[in-house]
CSV table of C-alpha atoms in Angstrom, one decimal:
chain,number,residue,atom,x,y,z
A,1,MET,CA,20.2,-93.2,-85.4
A,2,GLU,CA,20.2,-94.8,-82.0
A,3,GLN,CA,16.7,-95.4,-80.6
A,4,GLN,CA,15.4,-96.3,-77.2
A,5,SER,CA,12.7,-98.9,-77.5
A,6,GLU,CA,10.3,-96.9,-75.3
A,7,ARG,CA,10.6,-93.7,-77.3
A,8,LYS,CA,7.9,-93.1,-79.9
A,9,VAL,CA,9.1,-92.5,-83.4
A,10,VAL,CA,6.9,-89.9,-85.2
A,11,LEU,CA,6.8,-88.4,-88.6
A,12,VAL,CA,5.2,-84.9,-89.1
A,13,THR,CA,4.5,-83.5,-92.5
A,14,GLY,CA,4.5,-79.8,-93.1
A,15,ALA,CA,6.8,-79.2,-90.1
A,16,ASP,CA,8.5,-76.1,-91.4
A,17,ARG,CA,6.3,-73.6,-89.5
A,18,GLY,CA,2.9,-73.1,-88.0
A,19,LEU,CA,1.1,-76.0,-86.5
A,20,GLY,CA,3.4,-78.6,-87.9
A,21,HIS,CA,6.4,-77.0,-86.4
A,22,ALA,CA,4.6,-76.7,-83.0
A,23,LEU,CA,3.6,-80.3,-83.2
A,24,ALA,CA,7.2,-81.4,-83.8
A,25,ALA,CA,8.5,-79.2,-80.9
A,26,ARG,CA,5.8,-80.6,-78.5
A,27,LEU,CA,6.6,-84.2,-79.4
A,28,LEU,CA,10.3,-83.6,-78.9
A,29,GLU,CA,9.7,-82.1,-75.5
A,30,GLN,CA,7.8,-85.2,-74.6
A,31,GLY,CA,10.8,-87.4,-75.5
A,32,CYS,CA,9.8,-88.6,-79.0
A,33,VAL,CA,12.1,-89.2,-81.9
A,34,VAL,CA,10.8,-86.9,-84.7
A,35,PHE,CA,11.2,-86.9,-88.4
A,36,ALA,CA,10.2,-83.5,-89.7
A,37,GLY,CA,9.0,-83.1,-93.3
A,38,GLN,CA,10.6,-80.0,-94.7
A,39,HIS,CA,9.0,-78.2,-97.7
A,40,LEU,CA,10.7,-74.8,-97.2
A,41,PRO,CA,14.4,-75.2,-96.8
A,42,ASP,CA,14.9,-71.4,-96.5
A,43,TRP,CA,12.6,-71.3,-93.5
A,44,LEU,CA,14.9,-71.4,-90.4
A,45,GLU,CA,12.7,-72.6,-87.6
A,46,LEU,CA,13.4,-76.3,-88.1
A,47,ALA,CA,17.1,-75.7,-88.1
A,48,GLU,CA,16.8,-73.8,-84.8
A,49,LEU,CA,14.7,-76.6,-83.3
A,50,ALA,CA,17.4,-79.1,-84.4
A,51,LYS,CA,19.9,-77.2,-82.3
A,52,ARG,CA,17.7,-77.8,-79.2
A,53,PHE,CA,17.2,-81.5,-80.0
A,54,PRO,CA,20.2,-82.6,-82.1
A,55,GLU,CA,19.8,-86.3,-81.2
A,56,ALA,CA,16.1,-86.6,-81.6
A,57,LEU,CA,15.1,-84.5,-84.6
A,58,ARG,CA,15.8,-85.4,-88.2
A,59,ILE,CA,14.8,-83.0,-91.0
A,60,VAL,CA,13.8,-84.7,-94.2
A,61,PRO,CA,12.9,-82.9,-97.5
A,62,LEU,CA,9.3,-83.6,-98.3
A,63,ASP,CA,6.7,-82.3,-100.8
A,64,VAL,CA,3.6,-84.4,-100.2
A,65,SER,CA,2.1,-83.3,-103.6
A,66,LYS,CA,4.9,-85.1,-105.4
A,67,LEU,CA,5.1,-88.9,-105.4
A,68,GLU,CA,8.8,-89.0,-106.1
A,69,SER,CA,9.5,-86.7,-103.1
A,70,VAL,CA,7.4,-88.9,-100.8
A,71,GLN,CA,9.1,-92.0,-102.0
A,72,ALA,CA,12.5,-90.4,-101.6
A,73,ALA,CA,11.6,-89.4,-98.0
A,74,ALA,CA,10.5,-93.0,-97.3
A,75,ARG,CA,13.8,-94.3,-98.5
A,76,THR,CA,15.8,-91.7,-96.4
A,77,ILE,CA,13.8,-92.4,-93.2
A,78,GLY,CA,13.9,-96.1,-93.8
A,79,GLY,CA,17.7,-95.9,-93.7
A,80,MET,CA,17.6,-94.3,-90.3
A,81,THR,CA,14.9,-96.2,-88.5
A,82,ARG,CA,13.3,-99.6,-88.8
A,83,GLN,CA,9.9,-98.4,-87.7
A,84,LEU,CA,7.4,-95.6,-87.3
A,85,ASP,CA,4.9,-95.5,-84.5
A,86,VAL,CA,2.9,-92.4,-85.5
A,87,LEU,CA,2.4,-90.6,-88.8
A,88,ILE,CA,0.9,-87.1,-88.6
A,89,ASN,CA,-0.4,-85.8,-91.9
A,90,ASN,CA,-0.4,-82.1,-91.2
A,91,ALA,CA,0.8,-80.5,-94.4
A,92,GLY,CA,-2.0,-78.5,-95.9
A,93,VAL,CA,-2.6,-75.5,-98.2
A,94,ASN,CA,-5.3,-72.9,-98.9
A,95,SER,CA,-5.6,-70.4,-101.8
A,96,PRO,CA,-6.1,-66.7,-102.0
A,97,THR,CA,-8.8,-67.4,-104.5
A,98,SER,CA,-10.9,-69.6,-102.1
A,99,GLU,CA,-13.4,-66.8,-101.3
A,100,ARG,CA,-14.6,-66.5,-104.9
A,101,THR,CA,-18.3,-67.4,-105.1
A,102,ILE,CA,-19.8,-69.1,-108.1
A,103,ARG,CA,-20.7,-65.7,-109.5
A,104,GLN,CA,-17.0,-65.1,-109.9
A,105,ALA,CA,-14.5,-66.9,-112.2
A,106,GLN,CA,-13.3,-70.0,-110.4
A,107,ASP,CA,-9.6,-70.9,-110.3
A,108,TYR,CA,-9.6,-74.6,-111.2
A,109,ASP,CA,-5.8,-74.9,-111.2
A,110,GLU,CA,-5.8,-73.8,-107.5
A,111,MET,CA,-8.5,-76.3,-106.7
A,112,ARG,CA,-6.4,-79.0,-108.2
A,113,ARG,CA,-3.4,-77.8,-106.2
A,114,LEU,CA,-5.4,-78.0,-102.9
A,115,ILE,CA,-6.6,-81.5,-103.7
A,116,GLU,CA,-3.1,-82.6,-104.6
A,117,VAL,CA,-1.8,-81.5,-101.2
A,118,ASN,CA,-4.7,-81.8,-98.8
A,119,THR,CA,-6.3,-85.0,-100.1
A,120,LEU,CA,-3.8,-87.0,-102.2
A,121,GLY,CA,-0.8,-86.0,-100.1
A,122,PRO,CA,-1.9,-88.0,-97.1
A,123,ILE,CA,-2.7,-91.0,-99.3
A,124,ARG,CA,0.8,-90.9,-100.8
A,125,MET,CA,2.2,-90.7,-97.3
A,126,VAL,CA,0.4,-93.7,-96.0
A,127,GLU,CA,1.1,-95.8,-99.0
A,128,ALA,CA,4.9,-95.0,-98.9
A,129,PHE,CA,5.4,-95.4,-95.2
A,130,LEU,CA,3.2,-98.5,-94.6
A,131,PRO,CA,6.3,-100.8,-94.4
A,132,LEU,CA,7.8,-98.8,-91.6
A,133,MET,CA,4.3,-98.3,-89.9
A,134,ASP,CA,3.7,-102.1,-90.1
A,135,ARG,CA,6.7,-102.5,-87.7
A,136,GLY,CA,5.6,-99.8,-85.3
A,137,GLY,CA,4.3,-100.3,-81.9
A,138,MET,CA,1.4,-97.9,-82.1
A,139,LYS,CA,0.4,-98.1,-85.8
A,140,ARG,CA,-1.2,-94.6,-85.4
A,141,LEU,CA,-2.3,-92.7,-88.4
A,142,CYS,CA,-3.3,-89.0,-87.8
A,143,PHE,CA,-4.9,-86.6,-90.2
A,144,VAL,CA,-5.3,-82.8,-89.7
A,145,SER,CA,-8.7,-82.2,-91.2
A,146,SER,CA,-11.0,-79.2,-90.7
A,147,GLU,CA,-14.5,-78.2,-89.9
A,148,ALA,CA,-14.5,-77.1,-93.6
A,149,GLY,CA,-14.7,-80.8,-94.5
A,150,SER,CA,-18.0,-81.4,-92.6
A,151,ILE,CA,-20.8,-81.5,-95.2
A,152,ASN,CA,-23.5,-81.5,-92.4
A,153,ARG,CA,-22.1,-78.3,-90.8
A,154,SER,CA,-21.1,-76.4,-93.9
A,155,ALA,CA,-22.4,-72.9,-94.1
A,156,ARG,CA,-19.8,-71.4,-96.5
A,157,PRO,CA,-20.9,-69.8,-99.8
A,158,ALA,CA,-17.6,-70.5,-101.5
A,159,TRP,CA,-14.2,-72.1,-100.6
A,160,TYR,CA,-14.8,-74.9,-103.1
A,161,GLY,CA,-11.3,-76.3,-103.4
A,162,TYR,CA,-10.5,-76.2,-99.7
A,163,CYS,CA,-13.8,-77.6,-98.5
A,164,MET,CA,-13.9,-80.3,-101.1
A,165,SER,CA,-10.3,-81.3,-100.4
A,166,LYS,CA,-11.0,-81.8,-96.7
A,167,ALA,CA,-14.3,-83.6,-97.3
A,168,ALA,CA,-12.5,-85.9,-99.7
A,169,LEU,CA,-9.7,-86.4,-97.1
A,170,ASN,CA,-12.3,-87.5,-94.6
A,171,MET,CA,-13.6,-90.1,-97.1
A,172,ALA,CA,-10.1,-91.3,-97.9
A,173,VAL,CA,-9.5,-91.8,-94.2
A,174,ARG,CA,-12.7,-93.8,-93.9
A,175,ASN,CA,-11.4,-96.1,-96.7
A,176,LEU,CA,-8.0,-96.4,-95.0
A,177,PHE,CA,-9.8,-97.3,-91.7
A,178,ASN,CA,-11.8,-100.0,-93.4
A,179,CYS,CA,-8.6,-101.5,-94.8
A,180,LEU,CA,-6.1,-101.1,-92.0
A,181,ARG,CA,-8.1,-101.2,-88.8
A,182,PRO,CA,-8.2,-105.0,-89.0
A,183,ASP,CA,-4.4,-104.9,-89.1
A,184,GLY,CA,-4.2,-103.1,-85.8
A,185,TYR,CA,-4.0,-99.5,-87.0
A,186,THR,CA,-5.6,-96.8,-85.1
A,187,PHE,CA,-6.8,-93.4,-86.5
A,188,ARG,CA,-7.2,-89.8,-85.5
A,189,VAL,CA,-9.1,-87.3,-87.6
A,190,TYR,CA,-8.7,-83.8,-86.1
A,191,HIS,CA,-10.0,-80.3,-86.5
A,192,PRO,CA,-7.4,-78.2,-84.7
A,193,GLY,CA,-9.4,-75.0,-84.4
A,194,TRP,CA,-8.7,-71.7,-86.1
A,195,VAL,CA,-4.9,-71.6,-85.9
A,196,ARG,CA,-2.6,-68.7,-86.6
A,197,SER,CA,-0.9,-70.7,-89.4
A,198,TYR,CA,0.6,-70.0,-92.8
A,199,ILE,CA,-1.9,-72.1,-94.7
A,200,GLY,CA,-2.7,-69.2,-96.9
A,201,GLY,CA,0.9,-68.2,-97.4
A,202,GLU,CA,1.2,-65.6,-94.6
A,203,LYS,CA,0.5,-66.0,-90.9
A,204,ASN,CA,-3.1,-65.4,-90.2
A,205,MET,CA,-3.2,-63.2,-87.2
A,206,ARG,CA,-7.0,-63.0,-87.3
A,207,ALA,CA,-7.2,-66.6,-86.1
A,208,GLU,CA,-7.7,-67.5,-82.5
A,209,LEU,CA,-5.0,-70.0,-81.5
A,210,GLU,CA,-1.2,-69.6,-81.6
A,211,PRO,CA,0.3,-72.8,-83.0
A,212,GLU,CA,2.1,-73.6,-79.7
A,213,VAL,CA,-1.3,-73.5,-77.9
A,214,ALA,CA,-3.1,-75.5,-80.6
A,215,ALA,CA,-0.3,-78.2,-80.5
A,216,GLN,CA,-0.9,-79.2,-76.9
A,217,PRO,CA,-4.4,-80.8,-77.3
A,218,ALA,CA,-3.4,-82.1,-80.7
A,219,VAL,CA,-0.4,-84.0,-79.5
A,220,ALA,CA,-2.4,-85.3,-76.5
A,221,TYR,CA,-5.1,-86.6,-78.9
A,222,PHE,CA,-2.7,-88.0,-81.5
A,223,THR,CA,-0.7,-90.1,-78.9
A,224,SER,CA,-3.6,-91.1,-76.6
A,225,THR,CA,-5.0,-94.7,-76.3
A,226,PHE,CA,-8.7,-95.3,-76.0
A,227,ALA,CA,-10.1,-98.3,-74.0
A,228,GLY,CA,-12.8,-100.7,-75.1
A,229,GLY,CA,-14.1,-100.5,-78.6
A,230,GLU,CA,-13.6,-96.8,-79.0
A,231,GLU,CA,-10.8,-97.3,-81.5
A,232,ASP,CA,-13.2,-99.2,-83.7
A,233,ARG,CA,-15.3,-96.1,-84.2
A,234,LEU,CA,-13.9,-93.5,-86.7
A,235,VAL,CA,-14.7,-90.0,-85.7
A,236,MET,CA,-13.5,-86.4,-86.3
A,237,ARG,CA,-12.9,-84.5,-83.1
A,238,ASP,CA,-11.8,-80.9,-82.5
A,239,TRP,CA,-9.3,-79.3,-80.1
A,240,GLN,CA,-12.0,-79.3,-77.4
A,241,GLY,CA,-12.8,-83.0,-77.7
A,242,ARG,CA,-16.1,-82.4,-79.5
A,243,GLU,CA,-17.2,-84.9,-82.2
A,244,TRP,CA,-18.0,-83.3,-85.6
A,245,PRO,CA,-20.4,-84.8,-88.1
A,246,TRP,CA,-19.1,-85.9,-91.4
């Protein structure tokens, strides 16, 4: 793939639909080269987006819960570009059993599935794509987290797997920050708001924000550069720029 040096090269996981698809579209509209992680080949939105941006969008099969899939994607993308500037870890799942309280039978297999995707998936991605990120100009690692991961603000009586997966993701990012910030990496931990996404399997129309609306502040935050020592302070922010407690 031919690249112009001034164009950011971005990888978005979970880009089939919802927020991930909207992030990919927004980035393409801003002139980025986008690698879109595809988990649902029968979902047609990415193919339609590729028709609009045939030279800038590359669709790559990717299941972040499987190490072999992540490594295969890294080899594929490494054959098309020598660097990545931005990695957006967006892929995430929830479960229809999340609302069970402790007075109900817990679904531990579902909890493990959520952790495999929401927590371990981003770690797999960073590990596999570090060689490409090391050569990138921005070295920007982005993580779509959630207010559900804030221990200080938690008021939920259930949602064990989802909340734990996001809280554990936040801790993982802290450890990544401690390791990679000295190497010039910058980080974004982001709560995108209540998005009308497919995280539970079907589009949640009870939520407040359409993906296209939610993608605008997200992309602005993921691609922004802070002055002074602000990049040396790891924070989680939401779509309105507010800082959330861990």
